[in-house]
Each structure stands twice: as structure tokens, then as C-alpha cells.
mmCIF file of the C-alpha atoms, coordinates in Angstrom:
data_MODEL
# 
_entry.id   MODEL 
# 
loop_
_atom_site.group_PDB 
_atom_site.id 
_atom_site.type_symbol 
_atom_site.label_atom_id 
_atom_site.label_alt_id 
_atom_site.label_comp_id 
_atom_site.label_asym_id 
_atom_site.label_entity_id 
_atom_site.label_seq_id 
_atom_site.pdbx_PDB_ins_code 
_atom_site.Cartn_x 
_atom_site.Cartn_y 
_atom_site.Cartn_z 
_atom_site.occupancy 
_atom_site.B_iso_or_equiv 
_atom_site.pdbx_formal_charge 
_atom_site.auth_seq_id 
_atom_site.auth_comp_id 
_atom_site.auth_asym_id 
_atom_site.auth_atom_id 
_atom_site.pdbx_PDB_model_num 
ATOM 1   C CA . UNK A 1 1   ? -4.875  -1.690  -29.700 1.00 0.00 ? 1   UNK A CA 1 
ATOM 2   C CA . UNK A 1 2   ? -4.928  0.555   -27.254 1.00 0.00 ? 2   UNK A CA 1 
ATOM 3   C CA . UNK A 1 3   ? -6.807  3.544   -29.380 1.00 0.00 ? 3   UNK A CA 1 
ATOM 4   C CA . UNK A 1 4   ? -9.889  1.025   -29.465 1.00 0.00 ? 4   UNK A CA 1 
ATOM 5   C CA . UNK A 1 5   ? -10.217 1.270   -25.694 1.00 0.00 ? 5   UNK A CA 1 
ATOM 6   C CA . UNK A 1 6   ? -9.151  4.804   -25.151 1.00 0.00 ? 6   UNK A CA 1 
ATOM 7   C CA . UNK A 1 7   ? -11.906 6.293   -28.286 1.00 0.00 ? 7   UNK A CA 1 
ATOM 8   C CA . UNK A 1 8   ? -9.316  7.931   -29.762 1.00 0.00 ? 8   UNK A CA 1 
ATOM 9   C CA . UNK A 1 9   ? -7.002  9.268   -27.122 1.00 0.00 ? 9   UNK A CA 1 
ATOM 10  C CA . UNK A 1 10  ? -3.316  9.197   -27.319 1.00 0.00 ? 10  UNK A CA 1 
ATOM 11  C CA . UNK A 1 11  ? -1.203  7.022   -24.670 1.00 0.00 ? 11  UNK A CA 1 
ATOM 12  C CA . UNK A 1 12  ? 0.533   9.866   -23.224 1.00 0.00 ? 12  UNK A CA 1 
ATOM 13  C CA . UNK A 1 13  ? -3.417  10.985  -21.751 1.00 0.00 ? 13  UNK A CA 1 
ATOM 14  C CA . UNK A 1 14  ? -4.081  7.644   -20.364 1.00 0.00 ? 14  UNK A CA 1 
ATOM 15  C CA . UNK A 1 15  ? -3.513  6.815   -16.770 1.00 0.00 ? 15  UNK A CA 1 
ATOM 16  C CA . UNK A 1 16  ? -2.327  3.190   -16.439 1.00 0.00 ? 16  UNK A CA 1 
ATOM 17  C CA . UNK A 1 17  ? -1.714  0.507   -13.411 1.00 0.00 ? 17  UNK A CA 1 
ATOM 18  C CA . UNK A 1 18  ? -1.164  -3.009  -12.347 1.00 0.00 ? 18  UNK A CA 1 
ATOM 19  C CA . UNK A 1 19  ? -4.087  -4.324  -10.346 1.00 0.00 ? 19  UNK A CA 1 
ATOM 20  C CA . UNK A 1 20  ? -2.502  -6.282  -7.206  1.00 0.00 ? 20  UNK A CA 1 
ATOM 21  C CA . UNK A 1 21  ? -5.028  -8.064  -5.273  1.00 0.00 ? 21  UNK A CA 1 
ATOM 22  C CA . UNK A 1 22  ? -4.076  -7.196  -1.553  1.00 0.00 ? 22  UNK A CA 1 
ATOM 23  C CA . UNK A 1 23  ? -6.083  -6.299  1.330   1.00 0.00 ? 23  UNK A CA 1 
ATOM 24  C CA . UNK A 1 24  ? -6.388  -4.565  2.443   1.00 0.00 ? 24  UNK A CA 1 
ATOM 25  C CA . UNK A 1 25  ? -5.986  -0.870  0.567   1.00 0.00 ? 25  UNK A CA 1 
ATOM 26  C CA . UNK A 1 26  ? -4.846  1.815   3.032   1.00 0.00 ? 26  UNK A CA 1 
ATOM 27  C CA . UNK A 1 27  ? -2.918  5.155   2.650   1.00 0.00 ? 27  UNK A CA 1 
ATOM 28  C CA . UNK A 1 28  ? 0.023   6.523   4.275   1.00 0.00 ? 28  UNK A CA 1 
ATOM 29  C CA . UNK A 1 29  ? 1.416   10.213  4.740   1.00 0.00 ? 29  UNK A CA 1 
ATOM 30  C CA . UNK A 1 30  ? 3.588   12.083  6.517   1.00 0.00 ? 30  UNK A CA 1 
ATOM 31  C CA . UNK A 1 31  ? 1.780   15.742  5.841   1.00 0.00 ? 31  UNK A CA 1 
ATOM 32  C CA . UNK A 1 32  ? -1.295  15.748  4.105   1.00 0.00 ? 32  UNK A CA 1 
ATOM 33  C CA . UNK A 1 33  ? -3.730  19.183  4.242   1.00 0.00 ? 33  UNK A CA 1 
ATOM 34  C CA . UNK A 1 34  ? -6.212  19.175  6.654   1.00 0.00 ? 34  UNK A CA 1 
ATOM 35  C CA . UNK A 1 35  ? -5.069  15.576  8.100   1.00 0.00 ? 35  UNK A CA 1 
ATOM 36  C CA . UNK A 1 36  ? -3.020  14.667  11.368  1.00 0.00 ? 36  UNK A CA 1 
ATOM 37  C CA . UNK A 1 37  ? 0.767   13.903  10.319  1.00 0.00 ? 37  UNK A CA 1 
ATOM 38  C CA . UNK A 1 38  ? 1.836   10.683  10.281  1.00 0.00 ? 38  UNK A CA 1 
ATOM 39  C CA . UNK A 1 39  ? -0.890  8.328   9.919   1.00 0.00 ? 39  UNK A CA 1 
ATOM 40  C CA . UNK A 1 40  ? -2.975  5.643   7.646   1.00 0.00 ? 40  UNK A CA 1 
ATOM 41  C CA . UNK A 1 41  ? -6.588  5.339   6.875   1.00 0.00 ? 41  UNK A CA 1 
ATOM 42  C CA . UNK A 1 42  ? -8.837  2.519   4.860   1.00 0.00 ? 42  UNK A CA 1 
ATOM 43  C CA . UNK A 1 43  ? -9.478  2.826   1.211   1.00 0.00 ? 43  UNK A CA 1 
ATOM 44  C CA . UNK A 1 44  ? -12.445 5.235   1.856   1.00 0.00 ? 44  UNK A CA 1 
ATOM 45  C CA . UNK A 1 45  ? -10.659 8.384   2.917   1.00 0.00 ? 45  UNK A CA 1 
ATOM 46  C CA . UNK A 1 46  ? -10.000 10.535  0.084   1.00 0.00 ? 46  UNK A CA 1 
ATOM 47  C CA . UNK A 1 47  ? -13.605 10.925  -0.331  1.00 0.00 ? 47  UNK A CA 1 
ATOM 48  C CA . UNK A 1 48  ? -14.865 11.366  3.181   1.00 0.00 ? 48  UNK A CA 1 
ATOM 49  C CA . UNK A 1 49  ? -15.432 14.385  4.569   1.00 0.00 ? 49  UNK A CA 1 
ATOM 50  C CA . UNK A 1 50  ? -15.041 12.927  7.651   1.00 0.00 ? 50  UNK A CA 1 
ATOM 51  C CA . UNK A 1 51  ? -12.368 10.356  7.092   1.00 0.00 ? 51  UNK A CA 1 
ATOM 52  C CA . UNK A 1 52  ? -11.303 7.682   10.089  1.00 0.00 ? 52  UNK A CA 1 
ATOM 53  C CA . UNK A 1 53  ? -7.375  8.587   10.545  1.00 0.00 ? 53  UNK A CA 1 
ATOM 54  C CA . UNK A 1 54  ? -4.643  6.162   12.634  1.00 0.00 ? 54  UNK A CA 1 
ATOM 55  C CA . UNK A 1 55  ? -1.735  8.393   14.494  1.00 0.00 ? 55  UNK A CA 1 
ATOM 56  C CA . UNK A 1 56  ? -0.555  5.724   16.686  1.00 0.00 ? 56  UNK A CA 1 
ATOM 57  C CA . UNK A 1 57  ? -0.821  2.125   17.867  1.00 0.00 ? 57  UNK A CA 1 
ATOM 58  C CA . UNK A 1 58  ? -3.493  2.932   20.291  1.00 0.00 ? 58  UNK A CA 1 
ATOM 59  C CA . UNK A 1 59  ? -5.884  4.126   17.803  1.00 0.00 ? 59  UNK A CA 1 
ATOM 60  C CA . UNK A 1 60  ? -5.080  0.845   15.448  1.00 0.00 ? 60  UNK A CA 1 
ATOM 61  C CA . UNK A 1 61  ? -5.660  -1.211  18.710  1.00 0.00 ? 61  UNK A CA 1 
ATOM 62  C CA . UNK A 1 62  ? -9.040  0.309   19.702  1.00 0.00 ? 62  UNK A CA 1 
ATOM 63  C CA . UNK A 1 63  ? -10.208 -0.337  16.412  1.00 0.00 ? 63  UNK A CA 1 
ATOM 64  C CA . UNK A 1 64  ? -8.725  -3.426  15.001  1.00 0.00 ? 64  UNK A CA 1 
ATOM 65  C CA . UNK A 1 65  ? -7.641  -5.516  17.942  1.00 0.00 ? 65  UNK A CA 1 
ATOM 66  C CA . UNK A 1 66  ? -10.139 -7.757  17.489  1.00 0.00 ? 66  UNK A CA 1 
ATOM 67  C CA . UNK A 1 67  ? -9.038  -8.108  13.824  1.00 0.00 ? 67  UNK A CA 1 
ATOM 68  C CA . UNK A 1 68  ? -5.147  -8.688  14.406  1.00 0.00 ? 68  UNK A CA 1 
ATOM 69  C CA . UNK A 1 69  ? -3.954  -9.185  10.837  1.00 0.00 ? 69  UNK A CA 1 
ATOM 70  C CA . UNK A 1 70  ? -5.166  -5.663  9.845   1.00 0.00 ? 70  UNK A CA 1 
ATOM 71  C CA . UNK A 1 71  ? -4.309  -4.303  12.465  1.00 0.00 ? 71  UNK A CA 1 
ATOM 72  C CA . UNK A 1 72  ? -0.849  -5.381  12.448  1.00 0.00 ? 72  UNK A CA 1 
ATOM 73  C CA . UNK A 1 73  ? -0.534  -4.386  8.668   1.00 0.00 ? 73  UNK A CA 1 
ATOM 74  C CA . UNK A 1 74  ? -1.676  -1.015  9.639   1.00 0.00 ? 74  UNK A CA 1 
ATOM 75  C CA . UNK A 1 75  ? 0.712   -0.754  12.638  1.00 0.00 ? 75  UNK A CA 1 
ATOM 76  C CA . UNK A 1 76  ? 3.298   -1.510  10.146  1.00 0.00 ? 76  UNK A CA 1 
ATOM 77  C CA . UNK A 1 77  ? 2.015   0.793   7.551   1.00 0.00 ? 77  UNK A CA 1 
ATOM 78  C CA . UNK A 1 78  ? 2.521   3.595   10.389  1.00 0.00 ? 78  UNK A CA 1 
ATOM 79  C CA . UNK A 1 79  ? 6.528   3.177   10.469  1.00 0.00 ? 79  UNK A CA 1 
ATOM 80  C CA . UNK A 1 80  ? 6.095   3.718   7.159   1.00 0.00 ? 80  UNK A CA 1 
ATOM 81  C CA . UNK A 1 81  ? 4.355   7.365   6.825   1.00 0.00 ? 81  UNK A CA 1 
ATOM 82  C CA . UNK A 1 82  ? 6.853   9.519   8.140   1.00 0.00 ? 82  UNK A CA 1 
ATOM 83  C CA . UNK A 1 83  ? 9.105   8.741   5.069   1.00 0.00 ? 83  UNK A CA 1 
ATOM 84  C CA . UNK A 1 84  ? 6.286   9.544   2.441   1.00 0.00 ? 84  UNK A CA 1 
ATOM 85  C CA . UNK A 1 85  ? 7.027   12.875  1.021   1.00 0.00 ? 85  UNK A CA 1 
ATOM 86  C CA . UNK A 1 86  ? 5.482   15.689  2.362   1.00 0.00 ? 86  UNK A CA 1 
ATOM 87  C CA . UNK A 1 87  ? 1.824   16.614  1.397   1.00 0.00 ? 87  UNK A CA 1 
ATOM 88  C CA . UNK A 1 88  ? 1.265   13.639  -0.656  1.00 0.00 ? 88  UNK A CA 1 
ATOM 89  C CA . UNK A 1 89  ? -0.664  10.393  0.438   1.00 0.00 ? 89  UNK A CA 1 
ATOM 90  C CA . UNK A 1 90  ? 0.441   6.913   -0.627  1.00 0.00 ? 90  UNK A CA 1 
ATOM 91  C CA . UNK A 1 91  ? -2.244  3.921   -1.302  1.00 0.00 ? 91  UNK A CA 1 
ATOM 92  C CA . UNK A 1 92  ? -1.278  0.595   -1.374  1.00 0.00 ? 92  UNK A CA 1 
ATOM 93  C CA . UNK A 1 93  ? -2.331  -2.952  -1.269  1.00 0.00 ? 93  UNK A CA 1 
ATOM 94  C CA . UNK A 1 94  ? -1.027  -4.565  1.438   1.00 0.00 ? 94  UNK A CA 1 
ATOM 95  C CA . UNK A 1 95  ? 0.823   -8.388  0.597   1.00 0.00 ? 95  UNK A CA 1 
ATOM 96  C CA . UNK A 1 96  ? 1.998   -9.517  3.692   1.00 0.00 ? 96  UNK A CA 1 
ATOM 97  C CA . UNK A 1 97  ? 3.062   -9.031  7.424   1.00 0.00 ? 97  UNK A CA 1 
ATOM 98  C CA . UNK A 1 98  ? 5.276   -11.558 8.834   1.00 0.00 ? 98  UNK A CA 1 
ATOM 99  C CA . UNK A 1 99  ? 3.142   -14.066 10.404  1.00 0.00 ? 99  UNK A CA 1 
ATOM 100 C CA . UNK A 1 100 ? 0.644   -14.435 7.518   1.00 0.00 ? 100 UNK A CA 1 
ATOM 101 C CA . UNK A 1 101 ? 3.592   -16.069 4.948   1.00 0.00 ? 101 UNK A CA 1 
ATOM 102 C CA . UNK A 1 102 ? 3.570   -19.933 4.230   1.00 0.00 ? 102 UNK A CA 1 
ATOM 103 C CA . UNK A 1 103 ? 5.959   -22.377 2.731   1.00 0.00 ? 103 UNK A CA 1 
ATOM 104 C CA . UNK A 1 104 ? 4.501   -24.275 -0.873  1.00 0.00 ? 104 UNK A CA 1 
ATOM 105 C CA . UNK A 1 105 ? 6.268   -26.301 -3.176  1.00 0.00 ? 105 UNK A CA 1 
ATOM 106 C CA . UNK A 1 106 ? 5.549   -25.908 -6.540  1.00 0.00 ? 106 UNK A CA 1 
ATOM 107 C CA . UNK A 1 107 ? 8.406   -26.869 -8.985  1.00 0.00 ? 107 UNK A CA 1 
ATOM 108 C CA . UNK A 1 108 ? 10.640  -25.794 -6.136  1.00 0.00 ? 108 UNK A CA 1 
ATOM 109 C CA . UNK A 1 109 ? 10.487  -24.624 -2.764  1.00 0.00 ? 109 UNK A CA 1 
ATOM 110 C CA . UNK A 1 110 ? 8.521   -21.318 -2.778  1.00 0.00 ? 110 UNK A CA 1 
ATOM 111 C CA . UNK A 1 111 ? 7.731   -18.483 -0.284  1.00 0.00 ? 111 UNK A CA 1 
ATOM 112 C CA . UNK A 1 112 ? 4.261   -17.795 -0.451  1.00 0.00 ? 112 UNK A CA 1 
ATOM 113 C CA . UNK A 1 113 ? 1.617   -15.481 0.331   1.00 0.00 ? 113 UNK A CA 1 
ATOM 114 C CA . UNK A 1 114 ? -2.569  -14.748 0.254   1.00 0.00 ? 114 UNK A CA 1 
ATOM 115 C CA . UNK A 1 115 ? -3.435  -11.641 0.639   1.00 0.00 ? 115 UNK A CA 1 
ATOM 116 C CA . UNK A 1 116 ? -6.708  -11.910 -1.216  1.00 0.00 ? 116 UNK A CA 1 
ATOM 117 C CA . UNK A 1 117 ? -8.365  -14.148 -3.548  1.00 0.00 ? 117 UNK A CA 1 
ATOM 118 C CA . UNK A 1 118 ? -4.989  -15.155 -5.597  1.00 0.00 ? 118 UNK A CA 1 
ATOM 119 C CA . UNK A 1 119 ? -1.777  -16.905 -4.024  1.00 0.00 ? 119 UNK A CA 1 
ATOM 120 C CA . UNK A 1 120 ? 1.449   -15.098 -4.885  1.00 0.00 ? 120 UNK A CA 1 
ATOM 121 C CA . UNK A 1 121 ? 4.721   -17.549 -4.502  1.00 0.00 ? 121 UNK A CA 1 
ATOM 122 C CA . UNK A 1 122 ? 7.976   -16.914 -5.464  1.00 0.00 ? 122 UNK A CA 1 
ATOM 123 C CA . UNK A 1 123 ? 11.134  -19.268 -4.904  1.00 0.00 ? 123 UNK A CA 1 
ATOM 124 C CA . UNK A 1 124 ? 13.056  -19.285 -1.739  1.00 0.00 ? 124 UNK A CA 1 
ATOM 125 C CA . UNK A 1 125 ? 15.932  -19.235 -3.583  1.00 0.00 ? 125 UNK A CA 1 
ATOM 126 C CA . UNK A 1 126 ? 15.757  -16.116 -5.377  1.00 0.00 ? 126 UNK A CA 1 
ATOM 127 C CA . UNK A 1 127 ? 16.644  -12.548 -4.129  1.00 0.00 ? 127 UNK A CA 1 
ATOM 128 C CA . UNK A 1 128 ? 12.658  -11.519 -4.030  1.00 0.00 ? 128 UNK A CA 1 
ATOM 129 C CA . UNK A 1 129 ? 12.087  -15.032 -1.775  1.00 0.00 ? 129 UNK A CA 1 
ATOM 130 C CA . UNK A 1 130 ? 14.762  -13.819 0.476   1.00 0.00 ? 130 UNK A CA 1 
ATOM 131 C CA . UNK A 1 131 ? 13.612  -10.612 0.719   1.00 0.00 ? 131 UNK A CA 1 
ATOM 132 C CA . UNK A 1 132 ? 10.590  -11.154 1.328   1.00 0.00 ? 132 UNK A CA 1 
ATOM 133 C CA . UNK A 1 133 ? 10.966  -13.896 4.153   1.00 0.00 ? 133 UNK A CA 1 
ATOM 134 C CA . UNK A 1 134 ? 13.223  -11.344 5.852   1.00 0.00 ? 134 UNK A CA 1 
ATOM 135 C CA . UNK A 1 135 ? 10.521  -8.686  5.688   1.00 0.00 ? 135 UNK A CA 1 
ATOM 136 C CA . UNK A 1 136 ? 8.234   -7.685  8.466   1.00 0.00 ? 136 UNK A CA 1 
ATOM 137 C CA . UNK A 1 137 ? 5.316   -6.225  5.775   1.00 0.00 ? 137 UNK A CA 1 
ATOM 138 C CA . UNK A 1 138 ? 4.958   -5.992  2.324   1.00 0.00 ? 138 UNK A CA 1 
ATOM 139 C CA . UNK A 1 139 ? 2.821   -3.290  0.230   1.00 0.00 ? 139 UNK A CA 1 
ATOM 140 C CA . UNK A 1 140 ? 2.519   -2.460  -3.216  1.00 0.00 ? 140 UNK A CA 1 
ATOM 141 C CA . UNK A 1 141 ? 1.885   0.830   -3.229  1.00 0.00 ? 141 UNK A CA 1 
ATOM 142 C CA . UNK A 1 142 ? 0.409   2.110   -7.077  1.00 0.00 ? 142 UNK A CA 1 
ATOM 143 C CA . UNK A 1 143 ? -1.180  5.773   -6.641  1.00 0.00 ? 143 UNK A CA 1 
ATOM 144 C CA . UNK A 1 144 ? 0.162   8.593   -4.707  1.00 0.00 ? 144 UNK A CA 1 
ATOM 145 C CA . UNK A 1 145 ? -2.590  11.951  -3.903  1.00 0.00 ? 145 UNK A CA 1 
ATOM 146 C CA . UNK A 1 146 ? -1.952  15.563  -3.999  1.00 0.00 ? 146 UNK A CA 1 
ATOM 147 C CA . UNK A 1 147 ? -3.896  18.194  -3.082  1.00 0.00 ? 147 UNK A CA 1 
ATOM 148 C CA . UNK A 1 148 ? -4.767  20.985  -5.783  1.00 0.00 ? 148 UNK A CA 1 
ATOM 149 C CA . UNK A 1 149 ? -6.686  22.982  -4.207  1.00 0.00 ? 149 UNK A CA 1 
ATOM 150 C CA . UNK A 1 150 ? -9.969  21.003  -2.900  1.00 0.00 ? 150 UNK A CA 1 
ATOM 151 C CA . UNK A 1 151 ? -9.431  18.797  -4.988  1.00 0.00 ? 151 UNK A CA 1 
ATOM 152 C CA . UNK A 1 152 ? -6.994  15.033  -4.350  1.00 0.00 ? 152 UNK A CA 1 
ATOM 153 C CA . UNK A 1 153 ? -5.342  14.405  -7.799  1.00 0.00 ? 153 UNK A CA 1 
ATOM 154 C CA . UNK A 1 154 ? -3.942  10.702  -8.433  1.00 0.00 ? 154 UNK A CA 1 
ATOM 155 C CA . UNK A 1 155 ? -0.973  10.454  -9.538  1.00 0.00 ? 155 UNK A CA 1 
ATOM 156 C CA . UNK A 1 156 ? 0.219   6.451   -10.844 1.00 0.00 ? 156 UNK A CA 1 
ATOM 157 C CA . UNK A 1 157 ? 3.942   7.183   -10.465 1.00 0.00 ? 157 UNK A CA 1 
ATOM 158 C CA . UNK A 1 158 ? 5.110   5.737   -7.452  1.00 0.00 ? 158 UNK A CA 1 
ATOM 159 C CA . UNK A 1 159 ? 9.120   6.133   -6.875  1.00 0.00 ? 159 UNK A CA 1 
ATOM 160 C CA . UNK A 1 160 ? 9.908   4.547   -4.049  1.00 0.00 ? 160 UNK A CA 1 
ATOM 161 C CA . UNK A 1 161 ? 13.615  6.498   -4.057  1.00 0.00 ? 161 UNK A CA 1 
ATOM 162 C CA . UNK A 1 162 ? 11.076  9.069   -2.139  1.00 0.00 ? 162 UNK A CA 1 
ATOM 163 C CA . UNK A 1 163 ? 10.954  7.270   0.708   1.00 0.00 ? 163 UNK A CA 1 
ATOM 164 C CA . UNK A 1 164 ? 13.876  7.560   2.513   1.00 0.00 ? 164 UNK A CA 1 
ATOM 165 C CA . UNK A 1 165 ? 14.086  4.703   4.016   1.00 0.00 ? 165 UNK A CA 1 
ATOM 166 C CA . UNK A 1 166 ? 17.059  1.885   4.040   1.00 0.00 ? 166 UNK A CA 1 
ATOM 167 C CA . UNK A 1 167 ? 14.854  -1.314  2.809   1.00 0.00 ? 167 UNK A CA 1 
ATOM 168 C CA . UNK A 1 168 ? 11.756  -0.850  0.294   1.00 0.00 ? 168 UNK A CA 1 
# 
């Protein structure tokens, strides 16, 4: 029961989310206070006061060329930011960029992918294998920031109607 785990607080005050185990965790924005527009940092950001910010392939490059995978992930993340609403950042788990998806067969013939520890497949057939092997990246993205004040608030309600753009 959820009371056992929450010491007595109501459902309605607990914040909630779906672990996904990609790699890695960046965030996106398009305007974010006291942050250059349109870029993507590492997990770490919120809470640095110095925080290591991507505006453009360049930057990714200089960083992460010798690490190509992330780097392309984060390139990708990039055409992403300028559709996140504005002053709010976007963290995600990236899945998936194009080169980094493989063929199983389990019962059937899947589309599959390792992000991390656990292999995600899902059947060619279907409209999510489809859409996935016609996909150049894939993110889950679970918490979205605000800022209030000094302060970044979480938020776990992720619409992704927000983004404005054709394929999510």
C-alpha cells in the first residue's frame, strides 16, 4: 500500500516516475534563466553553479568527439531544445541514436536497443518497431525544471504536445 511507503501521506503529495535505464541523462531547453538558449548539458547541471552548457555542434565535438555515441545523442538532443517550452528544462534518458540499434529474434523478429545495463526490444512489426527503426534518436524524457526564484523545481509531468515538433 502505498500509505506504508509514503508514512502517512496522501497520493496526491507524492511525486511519482518510471525509472528508464538510458544513458546517458542530459537536459534540453530553449530559454532557461541565467543559461545560453538552446542547448543541453549532462545530468549534473541543475546543481552546478558553474554548469558545462552545449550551444552548438562545435562545442559537442570539442568535448565528446572522442566519445562519438554521446556525442551524437547530444547533437541530436540539440535539434531538439528549441521546441522545449520556454524557461523550462527537459531531462531525459537517452534510448537510442540510429547507429546504436540491432536486430534480435526473440519469439519474433524484434528491433532492439542497449542503452544501459537492460536490452529493450520490441517487434518489427508493430507501430513502436517501425517507429523506432525510422527514428534518428530516441529519449524518454520524465522531469521537466522551472525556475522559482533561485530555486529549480521538478516537475514529473512531461507532455510532449509542448514540443512543437511534427514526430515525438
Amino acid at each position: 500500500k502505498i500509505s506504508k511507503y509514503a508514512n502517512g501521506s496522501s497520493a496526491k503529495e507524492l511525486n511519482v516516475t518510471v525509472k528508464i535505464d538510458g544513458s546517458p541523462s542530459l537536459f534540453c531547453w530553449h530559454t532557461y534563466p541565467g543559461l545560453p538558449d538552446n542547448s543541453v548539458s549532462l545530468k549534473g547541471f541543475i546543481k552546478s553553479e558553474n554548469p558545462k552548457c552545449f550551444s552548438n555542434e562545435k562545442q559537442i565535438m570539442e568535448e565528446y568527439g572522442d566519445r562519438p555515441d554521446m556525442a551524437e545523442e547530444m547533437i541530436e538532443a540539440l535539434k531538439i531544445a528549441p521546441h522545449i517550452p520556454e524557461n523550462e528544462a527537459w531531462q531525459g534518458d537517452c534510448l537510442f541514436v540510429q547507429n546504436t540499434l540491432f536486430h534480435i529474434s526473440k519469439d519474433e523478429d524484434c528491433i532492439a536497443f542497449q542503452p544501459n545495463k537492460i536490452v529493450y526490444a520490441v517487434p518489427f512489426k508493430s507501430d513502436l518497431g517501425k517507429r523506432i527503426a525510422s527514428s534518428t534518436f530516441g529519449i524518454a524524457f520524465h522531469t521537466r525544471y522551472a525556475k522559482q526564484g533561485d530555486d529549480n523545481t521538478q516537475y514529473f509531468d512531461i507532455d510532449l504536445n509542448k514540443l512543437n515538433i511534427d514526430e515525438v
